[in-house]
PDB file of C-alpha atoms in Angstrom:
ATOM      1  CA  UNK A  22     -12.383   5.788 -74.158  1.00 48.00           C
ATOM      2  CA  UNK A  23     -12.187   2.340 -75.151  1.00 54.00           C
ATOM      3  CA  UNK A  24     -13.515  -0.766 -72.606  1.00 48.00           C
ATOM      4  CA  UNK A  25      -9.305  -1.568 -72.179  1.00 44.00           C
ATOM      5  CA  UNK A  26      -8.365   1.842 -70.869  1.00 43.00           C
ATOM      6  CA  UNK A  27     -11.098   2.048 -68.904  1.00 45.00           C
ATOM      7  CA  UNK A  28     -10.293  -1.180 -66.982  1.00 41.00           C
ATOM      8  CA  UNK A  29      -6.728  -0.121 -66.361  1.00 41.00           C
ATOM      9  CA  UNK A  30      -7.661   3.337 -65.123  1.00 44.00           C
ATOM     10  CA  UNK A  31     -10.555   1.355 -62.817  1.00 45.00           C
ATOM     11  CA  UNK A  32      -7.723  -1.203 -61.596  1.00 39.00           C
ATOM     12  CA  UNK A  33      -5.113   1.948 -60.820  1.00 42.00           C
ATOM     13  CA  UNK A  34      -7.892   3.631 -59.009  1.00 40.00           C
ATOM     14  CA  UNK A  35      -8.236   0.685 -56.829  1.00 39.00           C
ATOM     15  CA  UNK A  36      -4.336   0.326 -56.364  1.00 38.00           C
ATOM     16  CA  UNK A  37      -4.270   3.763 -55.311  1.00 39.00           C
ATOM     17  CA  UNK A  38      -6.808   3.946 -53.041  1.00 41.00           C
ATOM     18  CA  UNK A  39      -5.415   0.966 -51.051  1.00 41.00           C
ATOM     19  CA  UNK A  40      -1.873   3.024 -51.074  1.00 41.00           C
ATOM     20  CA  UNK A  41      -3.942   5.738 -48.664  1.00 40.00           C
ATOM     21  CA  UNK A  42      -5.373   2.805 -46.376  1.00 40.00           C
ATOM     22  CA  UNK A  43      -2.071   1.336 -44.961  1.00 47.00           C
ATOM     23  CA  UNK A  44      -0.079   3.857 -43.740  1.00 52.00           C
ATOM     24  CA  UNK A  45       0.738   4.020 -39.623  1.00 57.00           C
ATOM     25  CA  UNK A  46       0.118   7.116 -37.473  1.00 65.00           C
ATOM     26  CA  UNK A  47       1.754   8.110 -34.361  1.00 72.00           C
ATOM     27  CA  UNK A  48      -0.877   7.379 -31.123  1.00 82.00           C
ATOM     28  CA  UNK A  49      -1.074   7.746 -27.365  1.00 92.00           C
ATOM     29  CA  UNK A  50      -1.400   5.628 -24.588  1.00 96.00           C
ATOM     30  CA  UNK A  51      -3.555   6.265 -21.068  1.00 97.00           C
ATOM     31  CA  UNK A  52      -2.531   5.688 -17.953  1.00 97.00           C
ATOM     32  CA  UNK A  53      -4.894   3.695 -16.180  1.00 97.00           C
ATOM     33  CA  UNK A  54      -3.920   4.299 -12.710  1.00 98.00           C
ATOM     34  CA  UNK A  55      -0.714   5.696 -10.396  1.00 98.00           C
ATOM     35  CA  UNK A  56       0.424   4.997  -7.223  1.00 98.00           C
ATOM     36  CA  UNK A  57       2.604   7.497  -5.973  1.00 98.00           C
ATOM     37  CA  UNK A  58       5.017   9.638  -7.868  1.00 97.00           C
ATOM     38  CA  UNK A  59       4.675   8.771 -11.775  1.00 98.00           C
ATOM     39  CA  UNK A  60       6.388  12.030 -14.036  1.00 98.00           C
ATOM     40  CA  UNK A  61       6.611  11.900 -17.950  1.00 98.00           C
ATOM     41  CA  UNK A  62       9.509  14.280 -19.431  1.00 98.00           C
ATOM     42  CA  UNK A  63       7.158  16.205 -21.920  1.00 96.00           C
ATOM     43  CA  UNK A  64       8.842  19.512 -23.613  1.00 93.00           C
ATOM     44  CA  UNK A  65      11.788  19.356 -21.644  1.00 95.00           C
ATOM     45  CA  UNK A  66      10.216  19.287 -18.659  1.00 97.00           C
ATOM     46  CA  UNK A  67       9.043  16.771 -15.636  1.00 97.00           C
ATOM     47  CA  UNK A  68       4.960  16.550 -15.440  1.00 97.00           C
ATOM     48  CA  UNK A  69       2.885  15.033 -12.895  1.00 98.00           C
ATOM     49  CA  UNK A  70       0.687  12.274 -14.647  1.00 98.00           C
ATOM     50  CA  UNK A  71      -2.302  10.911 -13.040  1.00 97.00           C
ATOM     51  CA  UNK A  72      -5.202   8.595 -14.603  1.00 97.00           C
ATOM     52  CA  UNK A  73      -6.688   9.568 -17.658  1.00 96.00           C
ATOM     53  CA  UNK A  74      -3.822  11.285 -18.455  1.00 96.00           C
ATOM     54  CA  UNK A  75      -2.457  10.619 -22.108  1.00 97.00           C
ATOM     55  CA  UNK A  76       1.491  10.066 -22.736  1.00 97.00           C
ATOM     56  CA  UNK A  77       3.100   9.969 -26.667  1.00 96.00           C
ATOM     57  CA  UNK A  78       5.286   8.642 -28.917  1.00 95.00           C
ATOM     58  CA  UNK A  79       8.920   9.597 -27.846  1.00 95.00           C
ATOM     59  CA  UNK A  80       7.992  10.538 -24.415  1.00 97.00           C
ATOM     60  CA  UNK A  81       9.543   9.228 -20.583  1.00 98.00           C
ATOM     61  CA  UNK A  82       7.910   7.563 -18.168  1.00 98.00           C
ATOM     62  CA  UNK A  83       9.169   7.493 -14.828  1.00 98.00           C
ATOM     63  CA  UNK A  84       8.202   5.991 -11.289  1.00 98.00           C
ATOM     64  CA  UNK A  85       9.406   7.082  -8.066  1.00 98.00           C
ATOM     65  CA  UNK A  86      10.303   4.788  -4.884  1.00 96.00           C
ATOM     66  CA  UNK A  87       7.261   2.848  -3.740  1.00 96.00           C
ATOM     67  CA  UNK A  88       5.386   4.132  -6.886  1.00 98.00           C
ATOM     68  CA  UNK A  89       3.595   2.138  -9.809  1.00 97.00           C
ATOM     69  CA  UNK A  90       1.831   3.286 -13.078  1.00 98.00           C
ATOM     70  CA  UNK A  91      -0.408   1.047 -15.426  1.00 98.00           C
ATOM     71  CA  UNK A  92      -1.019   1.893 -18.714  1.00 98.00           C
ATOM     72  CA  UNK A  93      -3.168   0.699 -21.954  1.00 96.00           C
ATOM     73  CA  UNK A  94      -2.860   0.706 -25.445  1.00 94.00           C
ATOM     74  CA  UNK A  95      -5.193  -0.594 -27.773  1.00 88.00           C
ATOM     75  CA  UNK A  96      -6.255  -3.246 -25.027  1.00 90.00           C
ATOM     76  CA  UNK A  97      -2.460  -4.017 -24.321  1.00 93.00           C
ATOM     77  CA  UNK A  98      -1.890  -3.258 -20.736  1.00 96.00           C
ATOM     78  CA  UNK A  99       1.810  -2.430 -19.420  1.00 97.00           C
ATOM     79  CA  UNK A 100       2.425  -2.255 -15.451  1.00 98.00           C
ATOM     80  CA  UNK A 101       5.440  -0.075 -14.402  1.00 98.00           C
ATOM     81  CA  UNK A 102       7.368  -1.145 -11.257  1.00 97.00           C
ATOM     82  CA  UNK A 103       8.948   1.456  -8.460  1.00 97.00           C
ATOM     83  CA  UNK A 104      11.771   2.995  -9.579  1.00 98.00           C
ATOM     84  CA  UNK A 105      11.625   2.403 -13.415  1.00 98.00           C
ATOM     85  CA  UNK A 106      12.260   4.280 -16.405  1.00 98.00           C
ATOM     86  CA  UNK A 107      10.617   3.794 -19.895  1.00 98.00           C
ATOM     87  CA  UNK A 108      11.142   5.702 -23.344  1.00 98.00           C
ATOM     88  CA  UNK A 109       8.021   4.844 -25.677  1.00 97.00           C
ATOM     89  CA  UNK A 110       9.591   4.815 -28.381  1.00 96.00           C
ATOM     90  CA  UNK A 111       7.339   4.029 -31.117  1.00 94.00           C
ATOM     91  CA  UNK A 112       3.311   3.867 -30.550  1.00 94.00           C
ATOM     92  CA  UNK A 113       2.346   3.975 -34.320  1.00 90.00           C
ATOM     93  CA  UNK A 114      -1.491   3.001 -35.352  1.00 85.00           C
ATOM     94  CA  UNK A 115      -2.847   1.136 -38.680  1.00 81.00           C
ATOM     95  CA  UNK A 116      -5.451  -0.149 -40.537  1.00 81.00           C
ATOM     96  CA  UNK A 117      -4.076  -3.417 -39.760  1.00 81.00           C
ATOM     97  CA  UNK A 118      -1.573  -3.224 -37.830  1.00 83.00           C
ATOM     98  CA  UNK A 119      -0.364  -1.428 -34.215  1.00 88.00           C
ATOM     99  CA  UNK A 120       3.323  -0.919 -33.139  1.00 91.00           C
ATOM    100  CA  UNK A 121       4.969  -0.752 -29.853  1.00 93.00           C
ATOM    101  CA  UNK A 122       8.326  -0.180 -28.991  1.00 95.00           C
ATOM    102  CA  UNK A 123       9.601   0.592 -25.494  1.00 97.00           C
ATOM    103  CA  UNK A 124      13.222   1.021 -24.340  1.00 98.00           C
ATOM    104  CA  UNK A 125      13.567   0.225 -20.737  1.00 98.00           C
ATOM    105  CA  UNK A 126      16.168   2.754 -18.390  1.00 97.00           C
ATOM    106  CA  UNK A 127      15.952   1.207 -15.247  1.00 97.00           C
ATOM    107  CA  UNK A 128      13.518  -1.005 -13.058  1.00 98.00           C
ATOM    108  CA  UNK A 129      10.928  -3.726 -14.559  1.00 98.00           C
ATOM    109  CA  UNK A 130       7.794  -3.767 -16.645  1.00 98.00           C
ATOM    110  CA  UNK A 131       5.025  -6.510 -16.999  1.00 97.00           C
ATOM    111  CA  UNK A 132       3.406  -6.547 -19.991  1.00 97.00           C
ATOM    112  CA  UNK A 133      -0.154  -8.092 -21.241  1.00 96.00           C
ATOM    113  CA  UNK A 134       0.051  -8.028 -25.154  1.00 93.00           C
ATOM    114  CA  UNK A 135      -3.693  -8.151 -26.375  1.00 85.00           C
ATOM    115  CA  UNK A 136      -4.332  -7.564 -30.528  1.00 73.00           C
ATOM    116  CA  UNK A 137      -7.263  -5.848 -31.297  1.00 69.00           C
ATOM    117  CA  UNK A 138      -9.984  -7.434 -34.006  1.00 69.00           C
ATOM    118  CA  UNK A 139      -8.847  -7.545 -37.309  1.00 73.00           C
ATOM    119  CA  UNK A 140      -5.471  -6.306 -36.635  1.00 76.00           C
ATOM    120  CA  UNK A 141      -2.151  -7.777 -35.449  1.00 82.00           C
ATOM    121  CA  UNK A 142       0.530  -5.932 -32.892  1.00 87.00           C
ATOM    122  CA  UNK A 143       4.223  -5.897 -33.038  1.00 90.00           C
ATOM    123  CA  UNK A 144       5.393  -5.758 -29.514  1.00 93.00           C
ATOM    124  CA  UNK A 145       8.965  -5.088 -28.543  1.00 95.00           C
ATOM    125  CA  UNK A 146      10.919  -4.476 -25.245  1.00 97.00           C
ATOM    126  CA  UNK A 147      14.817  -3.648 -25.155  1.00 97.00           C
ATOM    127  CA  UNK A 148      17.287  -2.445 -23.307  1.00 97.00           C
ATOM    128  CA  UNK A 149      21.098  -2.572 -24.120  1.00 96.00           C
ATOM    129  CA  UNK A 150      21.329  -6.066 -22.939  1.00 97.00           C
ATOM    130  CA  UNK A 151      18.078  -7.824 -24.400  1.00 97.00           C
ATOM    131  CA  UNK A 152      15.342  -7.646 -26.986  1.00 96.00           C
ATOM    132  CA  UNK A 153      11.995  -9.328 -26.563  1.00 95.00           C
ATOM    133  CA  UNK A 154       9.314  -9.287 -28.909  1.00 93.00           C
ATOM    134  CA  UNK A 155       6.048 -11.218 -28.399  1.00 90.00           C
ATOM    135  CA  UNK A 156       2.571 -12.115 -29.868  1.00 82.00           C
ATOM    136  CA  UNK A 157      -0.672 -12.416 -27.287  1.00 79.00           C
ATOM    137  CA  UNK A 158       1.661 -12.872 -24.730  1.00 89.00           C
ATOM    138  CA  UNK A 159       1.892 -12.140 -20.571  1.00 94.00           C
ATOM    139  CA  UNK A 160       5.678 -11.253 -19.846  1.00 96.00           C
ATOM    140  CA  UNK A 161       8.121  -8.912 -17.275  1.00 97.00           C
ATOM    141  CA  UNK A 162      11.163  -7.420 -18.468  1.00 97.00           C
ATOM    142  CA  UNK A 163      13.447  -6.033 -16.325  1.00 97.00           C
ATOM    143  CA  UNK A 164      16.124  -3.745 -17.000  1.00 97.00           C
ATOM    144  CA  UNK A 165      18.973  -6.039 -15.518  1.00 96.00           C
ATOM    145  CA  UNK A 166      18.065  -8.175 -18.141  1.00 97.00           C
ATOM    146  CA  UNK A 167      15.991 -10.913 -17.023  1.00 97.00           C
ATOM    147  CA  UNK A 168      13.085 -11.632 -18.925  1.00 97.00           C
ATOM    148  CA  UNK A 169       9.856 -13.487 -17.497  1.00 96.00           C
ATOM    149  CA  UNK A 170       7.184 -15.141 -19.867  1.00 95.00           C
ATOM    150  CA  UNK A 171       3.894 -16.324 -18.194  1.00 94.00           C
ATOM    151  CA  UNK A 172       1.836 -16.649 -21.025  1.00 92.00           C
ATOM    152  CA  UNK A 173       2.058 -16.760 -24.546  1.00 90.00           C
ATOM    153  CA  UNK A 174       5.631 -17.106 -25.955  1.00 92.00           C
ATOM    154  CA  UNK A 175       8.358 -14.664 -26.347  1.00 93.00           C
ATOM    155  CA  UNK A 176      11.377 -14.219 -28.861  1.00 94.00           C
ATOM    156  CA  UNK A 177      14.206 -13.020 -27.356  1.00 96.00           C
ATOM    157  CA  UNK A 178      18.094 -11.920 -28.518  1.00 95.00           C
ATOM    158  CA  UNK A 179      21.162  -9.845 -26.993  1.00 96.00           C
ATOM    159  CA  UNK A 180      20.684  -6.201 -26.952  1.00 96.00           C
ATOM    160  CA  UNK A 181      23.722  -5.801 -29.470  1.00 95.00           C
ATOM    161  CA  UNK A 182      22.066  -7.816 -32.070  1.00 94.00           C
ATOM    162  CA  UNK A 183      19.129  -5.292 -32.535  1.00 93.00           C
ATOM    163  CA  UNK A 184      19.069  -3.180 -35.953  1.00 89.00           C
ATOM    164  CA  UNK A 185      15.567  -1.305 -34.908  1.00 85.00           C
ATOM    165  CA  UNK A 186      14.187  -3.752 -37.773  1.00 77.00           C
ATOM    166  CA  UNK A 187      10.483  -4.752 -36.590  1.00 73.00           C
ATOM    167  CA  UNK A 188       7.669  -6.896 -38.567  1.00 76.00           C
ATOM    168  CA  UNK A 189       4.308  -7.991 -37.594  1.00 81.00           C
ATOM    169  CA  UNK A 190       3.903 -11.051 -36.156  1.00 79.00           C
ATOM    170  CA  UNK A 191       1.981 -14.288 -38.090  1.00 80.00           C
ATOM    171  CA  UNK A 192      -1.687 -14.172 -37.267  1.00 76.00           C
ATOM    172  CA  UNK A 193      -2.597 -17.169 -34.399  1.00 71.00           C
ATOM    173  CA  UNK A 194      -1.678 -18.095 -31.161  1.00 74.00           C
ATOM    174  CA  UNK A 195       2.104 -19.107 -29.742  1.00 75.00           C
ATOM    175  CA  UNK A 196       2.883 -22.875 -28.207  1.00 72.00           C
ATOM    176  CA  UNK A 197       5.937 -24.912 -28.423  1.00 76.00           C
ATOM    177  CA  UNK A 198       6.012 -25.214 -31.640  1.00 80.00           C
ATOM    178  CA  UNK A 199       5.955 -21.833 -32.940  1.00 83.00           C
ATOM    179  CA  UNK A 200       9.274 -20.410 -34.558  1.00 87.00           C
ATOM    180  CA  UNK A 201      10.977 -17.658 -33.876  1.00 90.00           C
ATOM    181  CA  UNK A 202      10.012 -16.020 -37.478  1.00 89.00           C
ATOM    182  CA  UNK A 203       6.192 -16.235 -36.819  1.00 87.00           C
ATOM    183  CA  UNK A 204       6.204 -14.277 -33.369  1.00 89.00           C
ATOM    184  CA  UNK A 205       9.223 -11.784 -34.730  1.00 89.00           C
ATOM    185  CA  UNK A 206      10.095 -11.804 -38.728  1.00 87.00           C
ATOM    186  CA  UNK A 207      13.265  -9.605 -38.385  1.00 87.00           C
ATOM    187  CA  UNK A 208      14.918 -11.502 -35.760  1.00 91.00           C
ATOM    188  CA  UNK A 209      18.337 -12.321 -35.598  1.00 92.00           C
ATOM    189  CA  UNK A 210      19.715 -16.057 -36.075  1.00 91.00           C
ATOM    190  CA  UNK A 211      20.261 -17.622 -32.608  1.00 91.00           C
ATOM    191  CA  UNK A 212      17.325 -15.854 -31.507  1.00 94.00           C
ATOM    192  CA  UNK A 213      15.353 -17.784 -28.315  1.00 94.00           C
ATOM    193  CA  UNK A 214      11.672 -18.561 -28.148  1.00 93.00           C
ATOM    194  CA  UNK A 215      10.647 -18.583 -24.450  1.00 94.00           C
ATOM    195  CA  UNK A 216       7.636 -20.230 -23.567  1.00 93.00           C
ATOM    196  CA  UNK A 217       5.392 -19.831 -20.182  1.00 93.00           C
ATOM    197  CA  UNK A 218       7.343 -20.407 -16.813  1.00 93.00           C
ATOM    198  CA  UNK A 219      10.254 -20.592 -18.429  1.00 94.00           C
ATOM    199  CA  UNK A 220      13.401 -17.712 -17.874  1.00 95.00           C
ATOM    200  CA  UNK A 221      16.039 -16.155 -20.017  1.00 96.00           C
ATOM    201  CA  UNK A 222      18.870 -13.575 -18.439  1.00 97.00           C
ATOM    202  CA  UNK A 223      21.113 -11.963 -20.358  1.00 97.00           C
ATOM    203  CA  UNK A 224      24.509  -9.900 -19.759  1.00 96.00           C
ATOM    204  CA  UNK A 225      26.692  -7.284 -21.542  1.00 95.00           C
ATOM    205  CA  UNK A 226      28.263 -10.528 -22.664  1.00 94.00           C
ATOM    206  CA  UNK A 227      25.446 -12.513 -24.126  1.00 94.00           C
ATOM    207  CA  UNK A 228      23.048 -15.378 -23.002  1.00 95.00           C
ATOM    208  CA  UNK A 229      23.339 -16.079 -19.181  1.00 94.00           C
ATOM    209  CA  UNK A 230      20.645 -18.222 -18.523  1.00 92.00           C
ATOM    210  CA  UNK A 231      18.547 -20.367 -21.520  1.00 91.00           C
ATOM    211  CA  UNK A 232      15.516 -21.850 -21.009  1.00 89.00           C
ATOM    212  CA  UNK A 233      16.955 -24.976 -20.998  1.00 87.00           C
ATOM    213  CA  UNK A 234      19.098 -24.104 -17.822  1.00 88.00           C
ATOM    214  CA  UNK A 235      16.164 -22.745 -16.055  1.00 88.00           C
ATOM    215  CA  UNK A 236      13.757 -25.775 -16.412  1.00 81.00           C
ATOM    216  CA  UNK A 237      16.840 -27.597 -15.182  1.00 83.00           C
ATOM    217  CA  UNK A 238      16.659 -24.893 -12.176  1.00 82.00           C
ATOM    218  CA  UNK A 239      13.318 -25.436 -11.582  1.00 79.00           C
ATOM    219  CA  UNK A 240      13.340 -29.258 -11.446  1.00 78.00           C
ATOM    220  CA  UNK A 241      16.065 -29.069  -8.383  1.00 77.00           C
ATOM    221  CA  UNK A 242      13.196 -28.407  -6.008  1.00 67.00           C
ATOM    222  CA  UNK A 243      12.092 -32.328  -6.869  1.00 64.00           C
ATOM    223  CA  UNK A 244      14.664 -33.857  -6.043  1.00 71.00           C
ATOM    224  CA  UNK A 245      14.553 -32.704  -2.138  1.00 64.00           C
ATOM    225  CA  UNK A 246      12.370 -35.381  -0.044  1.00 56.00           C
ATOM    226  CA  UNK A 247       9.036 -34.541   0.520  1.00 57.00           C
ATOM    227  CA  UNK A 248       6.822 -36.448   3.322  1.00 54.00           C
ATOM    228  CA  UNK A 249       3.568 -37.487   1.429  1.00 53.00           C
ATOM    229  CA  UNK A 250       1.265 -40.615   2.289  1.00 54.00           C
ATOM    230  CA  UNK A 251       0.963 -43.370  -0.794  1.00 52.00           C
ATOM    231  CA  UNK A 252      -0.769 -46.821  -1.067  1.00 52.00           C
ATOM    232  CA  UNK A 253       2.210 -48.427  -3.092  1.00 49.00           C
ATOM    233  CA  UNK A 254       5.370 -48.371  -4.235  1.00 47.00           C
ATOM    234  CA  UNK A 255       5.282 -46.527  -8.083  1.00 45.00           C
ATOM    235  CA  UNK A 256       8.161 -46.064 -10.811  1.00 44.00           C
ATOM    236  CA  UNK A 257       7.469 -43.392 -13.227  1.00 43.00           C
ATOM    237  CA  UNK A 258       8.431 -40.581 -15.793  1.00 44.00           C
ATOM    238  CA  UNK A 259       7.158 -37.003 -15.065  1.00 42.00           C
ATOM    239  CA  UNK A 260       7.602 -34.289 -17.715  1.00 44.00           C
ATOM    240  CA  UNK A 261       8.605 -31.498 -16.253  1.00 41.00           C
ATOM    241  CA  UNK A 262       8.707 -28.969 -19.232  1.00 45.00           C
ATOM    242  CA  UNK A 263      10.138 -28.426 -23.049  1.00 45.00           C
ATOM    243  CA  UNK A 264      13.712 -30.258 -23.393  1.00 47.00           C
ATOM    244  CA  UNK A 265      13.176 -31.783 -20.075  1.00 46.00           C
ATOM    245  CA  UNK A 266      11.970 -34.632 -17.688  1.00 44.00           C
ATOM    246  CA  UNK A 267      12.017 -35.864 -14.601  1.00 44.00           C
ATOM    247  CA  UNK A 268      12.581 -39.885 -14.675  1.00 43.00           C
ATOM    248  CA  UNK A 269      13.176 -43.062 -12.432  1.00 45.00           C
ATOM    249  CA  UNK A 270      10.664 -41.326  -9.685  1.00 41.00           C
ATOM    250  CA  UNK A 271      10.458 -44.076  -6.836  1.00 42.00           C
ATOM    251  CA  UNK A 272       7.893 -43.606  -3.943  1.00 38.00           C
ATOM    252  CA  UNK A 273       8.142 -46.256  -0.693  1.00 41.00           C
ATOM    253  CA  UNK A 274       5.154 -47.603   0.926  1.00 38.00           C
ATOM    254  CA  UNK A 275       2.831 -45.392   3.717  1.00 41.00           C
ATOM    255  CA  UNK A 276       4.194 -42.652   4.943  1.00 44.00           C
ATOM    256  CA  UNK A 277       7.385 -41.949   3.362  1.00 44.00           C
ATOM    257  CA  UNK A 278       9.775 -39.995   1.220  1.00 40.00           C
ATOM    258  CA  UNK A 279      10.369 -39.643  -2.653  1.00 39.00           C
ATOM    259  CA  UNK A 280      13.711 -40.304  -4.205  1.00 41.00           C
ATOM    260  CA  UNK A 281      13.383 -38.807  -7.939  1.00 41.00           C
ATOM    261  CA  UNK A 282      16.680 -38.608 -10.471  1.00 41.00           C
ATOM    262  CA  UNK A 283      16.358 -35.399 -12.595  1.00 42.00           C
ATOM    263  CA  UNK A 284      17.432 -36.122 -16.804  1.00 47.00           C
ATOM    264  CA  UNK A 285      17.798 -33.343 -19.259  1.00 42.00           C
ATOM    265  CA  UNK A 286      17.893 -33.436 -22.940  1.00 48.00           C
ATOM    266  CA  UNK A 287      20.661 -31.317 -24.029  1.00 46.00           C
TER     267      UNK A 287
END
């Protein structure tokens, strides 16, 4: 065998042997701990779960009144409120990669998305109203469509625009700045990046509430008088969030009130 072939039979060696190192695997998650009356529809039928306990790919999660779950996977942590109901639907396991997808029945979830060393996590939450995918994020999803993000930053879309398309997210960390693409490659155009504090709601219909609108929201609780001593009269801008600002603030001498004028960009 001559030094050429011998090269190209090394090189599809090493192509082939990275083939058998990427593929995903279905996994488990553990329930960390229960409060009350936590089920998972397993075989058809409802089972008690308690901690320890291990739930799969394609199985039901469900909490009864006054009852909470908390569960891990591969570091990520999901909390379960009363009364909700989750379908795992994808908990898949790579070399260098993890996916999680979770469809949301009824009542709220809070998620804390964590990747593990060396490997990236696609994250996604739905329901028929709203999509949210994230990267090293804190968020809560609820199933009337109203989606929380305390940390991190989130992408989020209307439930009708999903295709069950998923990619893994750029490697680093989410601020302002970060697009859409980077936290969720196969999102939709018009998709939303929410960023910590802020609040999206959607509807059958579409977008209810931006994040825009909420900061907006948010700022209204300035503008009532609040009693607070100064030394001096002061003029001044105070940025409030992204897209927003809080301007012509005007404070009166000693003991007194604060008369602010709320400006948003559009």
């Amino acid at each position: 065998m001559d030094l050429f072939k011998m090269l190209k039979k090394a090189v599809s060696l090493v192509v082939l042997a990275g083939c058998f190192t990427l593929p995903l695997f279905a996994s488990s998650a553990t329930i960390v701990s229960v409060e009350g009356k936590v089920e998972v529809l397993r075989n058809g039928d409802w089972k008690t779960l308690s901690a320890n306990s291990n739930v799969a790919e394609g199985e039901i999660i469900s909490t009864g009144f006054k009852s909470k779950a908390v569960l891990n996977y591969q570091g990520s942590i999901m909390q379960l409120g009363p009364l909700t109901r989750i379908t795992l639907e994808k908990l898949m396991q790579g070399n260098q990669s993890d996916t999680v997808q979770v469809y949301v029945n009824t009542g709220a979830i809070k998620s804390t998305v964590r990747q593990t060393e060396n490997k990236r996590i696609s994250y996604t939450v739905r329901n028929p109203v709203a999509v949210a995918s994230v990267r090293g994020t804190e968020f809560t999803f609820q199933s009337n469509g109203i989606i929380s993000c305390n940390e991190g930053a989130i992408v989020t879309y209307h439930g009708a625009q999903y295709n069950g398309a998923t990619g893994v997210p750029a490697s680093g960390t989410s601020n302002a700045a970060t697009s859409a693409d980077d936290i969720a490659p196969n999102s939709p155009l018009g998709a939303v990046v929410v960023l910590p504090g802020q609040n999206v709601a959607f509807t059958s219909t579409g977008m209810s509430l931006n994040p825009a609108q909420n900061a907006a929201n948010n700022a209204t609780s300035v503008l009532a008088t609040v009693n607070t001593p100064t030394n001096e009269g002061a003029r001044t801008g105070v940025v409030i969030g992204s897209g927003s600002s809080v301007s012509n603030a005007e404070t009166n001498l000693g003991v007194g009130s604060i008369s602010v004028t709320a400006e948003f960009e559009k």
